[in-house]
């Protein structure tokens, strides 16, 4: 429950996606999470991320709080359970509002639109967590 609550908080995640014969592709990305759905991200259909997501059919994501001494992180990995064309109202606007708030999120949504973007949903199979607030040293 704690790690799920951590993922629900607004943080920029770092997605990592397998690439053949290279280190994983890792990049900052907006994400959202709900226990009944999993983790989802939105990316442009012609992006390098999208190409490798389609090929590997899985990804990992890490989100962190780097405020000392209460450093915490949650890392999840698993298969992609759904890929769909991003919908402006169902997907893009809620994600933009999550990160920018209502007014700026709406401006971002209107400026970018959802055309040519897809949603990738991942059901976490593995979780890794650290919470130094629980350390005997603090």
Coordinates of N, CA, C and O in Angstrom, one line a residue, residues 6-118:
X6 N 3.0 6.0 -2.9 CA 4.2 6.7 -3.4 C 4.1 7.0 -4.9 O 4.3 8.1 -5.4
X7 N 3.7 6.0 -5.7 CA 3.6 6.1 -7.1 C 2.5 7.1 -7.5 O 2.6 7.7 -8.5
X8 N 1.4 7.1 -6.7 CA 0.3 8.0 -7.0 C 0.7 9.5 -6.9 O 0.2 10.3 -7.6
X9 N 1.7 9.8 -6.0 CA 2.2 11.1 -5.8 C 2.8 11.6 -7.1 O 3.3 10.8 -7.9
X10 N 2.7 12.9 -7.4 CA 3.3 13.5 -8.6 C 4.8 13.5 -8.6 O 5.4 14.2 -7.8
X11 N 5.4 12.7 -9.5 CA 6.9 12.7 -9.6 C 7.1 12.5 -11.1 O 6.4 11.8 -11.8
X12 N 8.2 12.9 -11.6 CA 8.7 12.6 -12.9 C 9.4 11.2 -12.7 O 10.3 11.1 -11.9
X13 N 9.0 10.2 -13.5 CA 9.6 8.9 -13.5 C 10.7 8.8 -14.5 O 10.9 9.7 -15.3
X14 N 11.5 7.8 -14.4 CA 12.5 7.5 -15.4 C 12.1 6.1 -15.9 O 12.0 5.1 -15.2
X15 N 11.8 6.1 -17.2 CA 11.4 4.8 -17.9 C 12.7 4.2 -18.4 O 13.6 4.9 -18.9
X16 N 12.8 2.9 -18.4 CA 13.9 2.1 -19.0 C 13.3 1.0 -19.9 O 12.4 0.3 -19.4
X17 N 13.8 1.0 -21.1 CA 13.2 0.1 -22.1 C 14.3 -0.7 -22.8 O 15.3 -0.1 -23.2
X18 N 14.2 -2.0 -22.9 CA 15.2 -2.8 -23.5 C 15.5 -2.4 -24.9 O 14.6 -2.0 -25.7
X19 N 16.8 -2.4 -25.3 CA 17.2 -2.2 -26.7 C 18.1 -3.3 -27.0 O 19.0 -3.7 -26.2
X20 N 18.0 -3.9 -28.2 CA 18.9 -5.0 -28.6 C 20.3 -4.5 -28.8 O 20.6 -3.5 -29.4
X21 N 21.2 -5.2 -28.2 CA 22.7 -5.0 -28.3 C 23.1 -3.6 -27.8 O 24.2 -3.1 -28.3
X22 N 22.4 -3.0 -26.9 CA 22.7 -1.8 -26.3 C 22.2 -1.7 -24.9 O 21.4 -2.6 -24.5
X23 N 22.7 -0.8 -24.1 CA 22.1 -0.6 -22.8 C 20.7 -0.2 -22.9 O 20.3 0.3 -24.0
X24 N 19.9 -0.3 -21.9 CA 18.5 0.1 -22.0 C 18.3 1.6 -22.3 O 19.2 2.4 -21.9
X25 N 17.3 1.9 -23.0 CA 16.9 3.3 -23.2 C 16.3 3.8 -22.0 O 15.3 3.2 -21.5
X26 N 16.8 4.8 -21.4 CA 16.3 5.4 -20.1 C 16.1 6.9 -20.3 O 16.9 7.6 -20.9
X27 N 14.9 7.4 -19.9 CA 14.5 8.8 -20.1 C 13.5 9.2 -19.1 O 12.7 8.4 -18.7
X28 N 13.5 10.5 -18.7 CA 12.4 11.0 -17.8 C 11.1 11.0 -18.6 O 11.1 11.2 -19.8
X29 N 10.0 10.7 -17.8 CA 8.7 10.6 -18.4 C 7.6 10.9 -17.4 O 7.8 10.5 -16.2
X30 N 6.5 11.5 -17.8 CA 5.3 11.6 -17.0 C 4.7 10.2 -17.0 O 4.7 9.5 -18.0
X31 N 4.1 9.9 -15.8 CA 3.4 8.6 -15.7 C 2.2 8.8 -14.7 O 2.1 9.8 -14.1
X32 N 1.4 7.8 -14.7 CA 0.3 7.7 -13.7 C 0.2 6.3 -13.2 O 0.7 5.4 -13.9
X33 N -0.5 6.1 -12.1 CA -0.6 4.8 -11.5 C -1.9 4.6 -10.8 O -2.4 5.6 -10.1
X34 N -2.6 3.5 -10.9 CA -3.7 3.1 -10.2 C -3.6 1.6 -9.9 O -3.3 0.9 -10.9
X35 N -3.8 1.1 -8.7 CA -3.6 -0.3 -8.4 C -4.4 -1.2 -9.3 O -3.9 -2.3 -9.7
X36 N -5.6 -0.9 -9.7 CA -6.4 -1.7 -10.5 C -6.0 -1.7 -12.0 O -6.4 -2.6 -12.7
X37 N -5.2 -0.7 -12.4 CA -4.8 -0.6 -13.8 C -3.3 -0.9 -14.0 O -3.0 -1.7 -14.9
X38 N -2.5 -0.3 -13.2 CA -1.1 -0.4 -13.3 C -0.5 0.9 -13.6 O -1.0 2.0 -13.2
X39 N 0.7 1.0 -14.2 CA 1.4 2.2 -14.5 C 1.2 2.5 -16.0 O 1.3 1.6 -16.8
X40 N 0.9 3.8 -16.3 CA 0.8 4.1 -17.8 C 1.6 5.3 -18.1 O 1.8 6.2 -17.3
X41 N 2.0 5.3 -19.3 CA 2.8 6.5 -19.9 C 2.2 6.8 -21.2 O 1.6 6.0 -21.9
X42 N 2.5 8.0 -21.7 CA 2.0 8.4 -23.0 C 3.3 8.9 -23.8 O 4.1 9.7 -23.2
X43 N 3.4 8.5 -25.0 CA 4.6 8.9 -25.8 C 4.2 9.0 -27.3 O 3.2 8.3 -27.7
X44 N 4.9 9.8 -28.0 CA 4.6 9.9 -29.4 C 4.9 8.7 -30.2 O 5.9 8.0 -29.9
X45 N 4.1 8.4 -31.2 CA 4.2 7.1 -31.9 C 5.5 7.0 -32.7 O 5.9 5.9 -33.0
X46 N 6.1 8.1 -33.1 CA 7.3 8.0 -33.8 C 8.6 8.2 -33.0 O 9.7 8.2 -33.5
X47 N 8.4 8.2 -31.7 CA 9.6 8.4 -30.8 C 10.4 7.1 -30.6 O 9.9 6.0 -30.9
X48 N 11.6 7.3 -30.2 CA 12.5 6.1 -29.9 C 11.9 5.3 -28.8 O 11.9 4.1 -28.9
X49 N 11.3 5.9 -27.8 CA 10.6 5.2 -26.7 C 9.5 4.3 -27.3 O 9.5 3.1 -27.0
X50 N 8.7 4.8 -28.1 CA 7.6 4.0 -28.7 C 8.1 2.9 -29.5 O 7.6 1.7 -29.4
X51 N 9.1 3.1 -30.3 CA 9.7 2.0 -31.1 C 10.2 0.8 -30.2 O 9.9 -0.3 -30.5
X52 N 10.9 1.2 -29.2 CA 11.4 0.1 -28.3 C 10.3 -0.5 -27.4 O 10.4 -1.7 -27.1
X53 N 9.3 0.3 -27.0 CA 8.2 -0.3 -26.3 C 7.4 -1.3 -27.1 O 7.1 -2.4 -26.6
X54 N 7.2 -1.0 -28.4 CA 6.5 -1.9 -29.2 C 7.3 -3.2 -29.4 O 6.8 -4.3 -29.5
X55 N 8.7 -3.1 -29.5 CA 9.5 -4.2 -29.7 C 9.7 -5.1 -28.5 O 9.6 -6.3 -28.5
X56 N 9.9 -4.5 -27.3 CA 10.2 -5.2 -26.1 C 8.9 -5.7 -25.4 O 9.0 -6.7 -24.6
X57 N 7.8 -4.9 -25.5 CA 6.6 -5.3 -24.9 C 6.6 -5.3 -23.3 O 5.9 -5.9 -22.7
X58 N 7.6 -4.5 -22.8 CA 7.8 -4.4 -21.4 C 8.6 -3.1 -21.1 O 9.3 -2.6 -21.9
X59 N 8.5 -2.7 -19.8 CA 9.4 -1.6 -19.4 C 9.5 -1.6 -17.9 O 8.8 -2.3 -17.2
X60 N 10.4 -0.8 -17.4 CA 10.6 -0.5 -16.0 C 10.5 1.0 -15.8 O 10.7 1.8 -16.7
X61 N 10.1 1.4 -14.6 CA 10.0 2.8 -14.3 C 10.4 3.0 -12.8 O 10.0 2.1 -12.0
X62 N 11.2 4.0 -12.6 CA 11.5 4.3 -11.2 C 11.1 5.8 -10.9 O 11.2 6.6 -11.8
X63 N 10.6 6.0 -9.7 CA 10.2 7.3 -9.2 C 10.9 7.5 -7.9 O 11.0 6.5 -7.1
X64 N 11.4 8.7 -7.6 CA 12.1 8.9 -6.4 C 11.8 10.2 -5.7 O 11.3 11.1 -6.3
X65 N 12.1 10.2 -4.4 CA 12.1 11.5 -3.6 C 13.6 11.6 -3.1 O 14.0 10.8 -2.4
X66 N 14.3 12.6 -3.6 CA 15.7 12.7 -3.3 C 16.0 13.7 -2.2 O 17.1 14.2 -2.1
X67 N 15.0 14.0 -1.4 CA 15.2 15.0 -0.3 C 15.9 14.3 0.9 O 15.3 13.4 1.5
X68 N 17.2 14.7 1.2 CA 17.9 14.0 2.3 C 17.3 14.5 3.6 O 16.8 15.6 3.7
X69 N 17.3 13.7 4.6 CA 17.8 12.3 4.6 C 16.7 11.3 4.3 O 16.9 10.1 4.6
X70 N 15.6 11.8 3.9 CA 14.4 10.9 3.7 C 14.3 10.4 2.2 O 13.3 10.3 1.6
X71 N 15.5 10.0 1.7 CA 15.5 9.4 0.3 C 14.6 8.2 0.2 O 14.6 7.3 1.1
X72 N 13.8 8.2 -0.9 CA 12.9 7.0 -1.1 C 12.8 6.8 -2.6 O 13.0 7.7 -3.4
X73 N 12.6 5.6 -3.0 CA 12.3 5.3 -4.4 C 11.4 4.1 -4.5 O 11.4 3.2 -3.6
X74 N 10.7 4.0 -5.6 CA 9.9 2.8 -6.0 C 10.3 2.5 -7.4 O 10.2 3.4 -8.3
X75 N 10.6 1.3 -7.7 CA 10.9 0.8 -9.0 C 9.9 -0.3 -9.4 O 9.8 -1.2 -8.5
X76 N 9.3 -0.3 -10.5 CA 8.4 -1.3 -11.0 C 8.8 -1.8 -12.4 O 9.4 -1.0 -13.2
X77 N 8.6 -3.0 -12.6 CA 8.8 -3.6 -14.0 C 7.8 -4.6 -14.3 O 7.3 -5.3 -13.4
X78 N 7.5 -4.7 -15.6 CA 6.5 -5.7 -16.0 C 6.2 -5.6 -17.5 O 6.7 -4.7 -18.2
X79 N 5.3 -6.5 -17.9 CA 4.9 -6.5 -19.3 C 3.8 -5.4 -19.6 O 3.1 -5.0 -18.8
X80 N 3.8 -5.0 -20.9 CA 2.8 -4.0 -21.3 C 1.5 -4.8 -21.5 O 1.5 -5.8 -22.2
X81 N 0.5 -4.4 -20.8 CA -0.8 -5.1 -20.9 C -1.8 -4.5 -21.9 O -2.8 -5.1 -22.2
X82 N -1.5 -3.2 -22.2 CA -2.4 -2.5 -23.2 C -1.7 -1.4 -23.9 O -0.8 -0.7 -23.3
X83 N -2.0 -1.3 -25.2 CA -1.5 -0.1 -26.0 C -2.7 0.4 -26.7 O -3.5 -0.4 -27.3
X84 N -2.9 1.7 -26.6 CA -4.1 2.3 -27.3 C -3.7 3.7 -27.7 O -2.8 4.3 -27.2
X85 N -4.4 4.2 -28.7 CA -4.2 5.6 -29.2 C -4.6 6.5 -28.0 O -5.7 6.2 -27.4
X86 N -3.8 7.5 -27.8 CA -4.2 8.4 -26.7 C -5.4 9.3 -27.1 O -5.5 9.7 -28.2
X87 N -6.3 9.4 -26.1 CA -7.5 10.2 -26.3 C -7.3 11.5 -25.5 O -6.8 11.5 -24.3
X88 N -7.6 12.6 -26.1 CA -7.4 13.9 -25.5 C -8.0 14.0 -24.1 O -7.3 14.4 -23.1
X89 N -9.3 13.7 -23.9 CA -10.0 13.8 -22.7 C -9.7 12.7 -21.7 O -9.6 12.9 -20.5
X90 N -9.6 11.5 -22.2 CA -9.4 10.3 -21.3 C -8.0 10.2 -20.8 O -7.7 9.8 -19.7
X91 N -7.0 10.6 -21.6 CA -5.6 10.3 -21.3 C -4.8 11.6 -21.2 O -4.1 11.8 -20.2
X92 N -4.7 12.4 -22.2 CA -3.7 13.5 -22.3 C -4.1 14.6 -21.3 O -3.2 15.0 -20.5
X93 N -5.3 15.1 -21.2 CA -5.7 16.1 -20.3 C -5.5 15.7 -18.9 O -4.9 16.5 -18.1
X94 N -5.9 14.6 -18.4 CA -5.7 14.2 -17.0 C -4.2 14.1 -16.7 O -3.7 14.5 -15.6
X95 N -3.4 13.6 -17.6 CA -1.9 13.6 -17.4 C -1.3 15.0 -17.3 O -0.5 15.2 -16.4
X96 N -1.7 15.8 -18.2 CA -1.2 17.2 -18.2 C -1.6 17.9 -16.9 O -0.8 18.7 -16.3
X97 N -2.8 17.7 -16.5 CA -3.3 18.4 -15.2 C -2.6 17.8 -14.0 O -2.4 18.5 -13.1
X98 N -2.3 16.5 -14.1 CA -1.5 15.9 -13.0 C -0.2 16.6 -12.7 O 0.2 16.9 -11.6
X99 N 0.5 17.0 -13.8 CA 1.8 17.6 -13.7 C 1.8 19.1 -13.7 O 2.7 19.7 -13.1
X100 N 0.8 19.7 -14.4 CA 0.8 21.2 -14.5 C -0.3 21.9 -13.7 O -0.3 23.1 -13.7
X101 N -1.2 21.1 -13.2 CA -2.4 21.8 -12.6 C -3.5 22.0 -13.7 O -3.2 21.8 -14.9
X102 N -4.7 22.4 -13.3 CA -5.7 22.5 -14.3 C -5.5 23.6 -15.4 O -5.6 23.2 -16.6
X103 N -5.1 24.8 -15.0 CA -5.0 25.8 -16.0 C -3.9 25.6 -17.0 O -4.1 25.6 -18.2
X104 N -2.7 25.4 -16.5 CA -1.6 25.1 -17.4 C -1.7 23.8 -18.1 O -1.3 23.6 -19.2
X105 N -2.3 22.8 -17.4 CA -2.5 21.5 -18.0 C -3.4 21.6 -19.2 O -3.2 21.0 -20.3
X106 N -4.5 22.4 -19.1 CA -5.4 22.6 -20.2 C -4.7 23.4 -21.4 O -4.9 23.0 -22.6
X107 N -3.9 24.3 -21.0 CA -3.1 25.0 -22.1 C -2.2 24.1 -22.8 O -2.1 24.1 -24.0
X108 N -1.5 23.2 -22.1 CA -0.6 22.2 -22.7 C -1.4 21.3 -23.6 O -1.0 21.0 -24.7
X109 N -2.5 20.8 -23.1 CA -3.4 19.9 -23.9 C -3.8 20.5 -25.2 O -3.7 19.9 -26.2
X110 N -4.3 21.7 -25.1 CA -4.7 22.4 -26.3 C -3.6 22.7 -27.3 O -3.8 22.6 -28.5
X111 N -2.4 22.9 -26.8 CA -1.3 23.2 -27.6 C -0.7 22.0 -28.3 O -0.2 22.0 -29.4
X112 N -0.8 20.8 -27.6 CA -0.1 19.6 -28.1 C -1.1 18.6 -28.8 O -0.8 18.0 -29.7
X113 N -2.3 18.5 -28.2 CA -3.3 17.5 -28.7 C -2.8 16.1 -28.5 O -1.6 15.9 -28.1
X114 N -3.6 15.1 -28.8 CA -3.3 13.7 -28.6 C -2.9 13.0 -29.9 O -2.6 11.8 -29.8
X115 N -3.1 13.7 -31.0 CA -2.8 13.0 -32.3 C -1.4 12.5 -32.4 O -0.4 13.1 -32.0
X116 N -1.3 11.2 -32.8 CA 0.0 10.6 -33.0 C 0.7 10.2 -31.7 O 1.9 10.0 -31.6
X117 N -0.1 10.0 -30.6 CA 0.5 9.6 -29.3 C -0.3 8.3 -28.9 O -1.5 8.1 -29.2
X118 N 0.4 7.5 -28.1 CA -0.2 6.2 -27.6 C 0.0 6.1 -26.1 O 1.0 6.7 -25.6

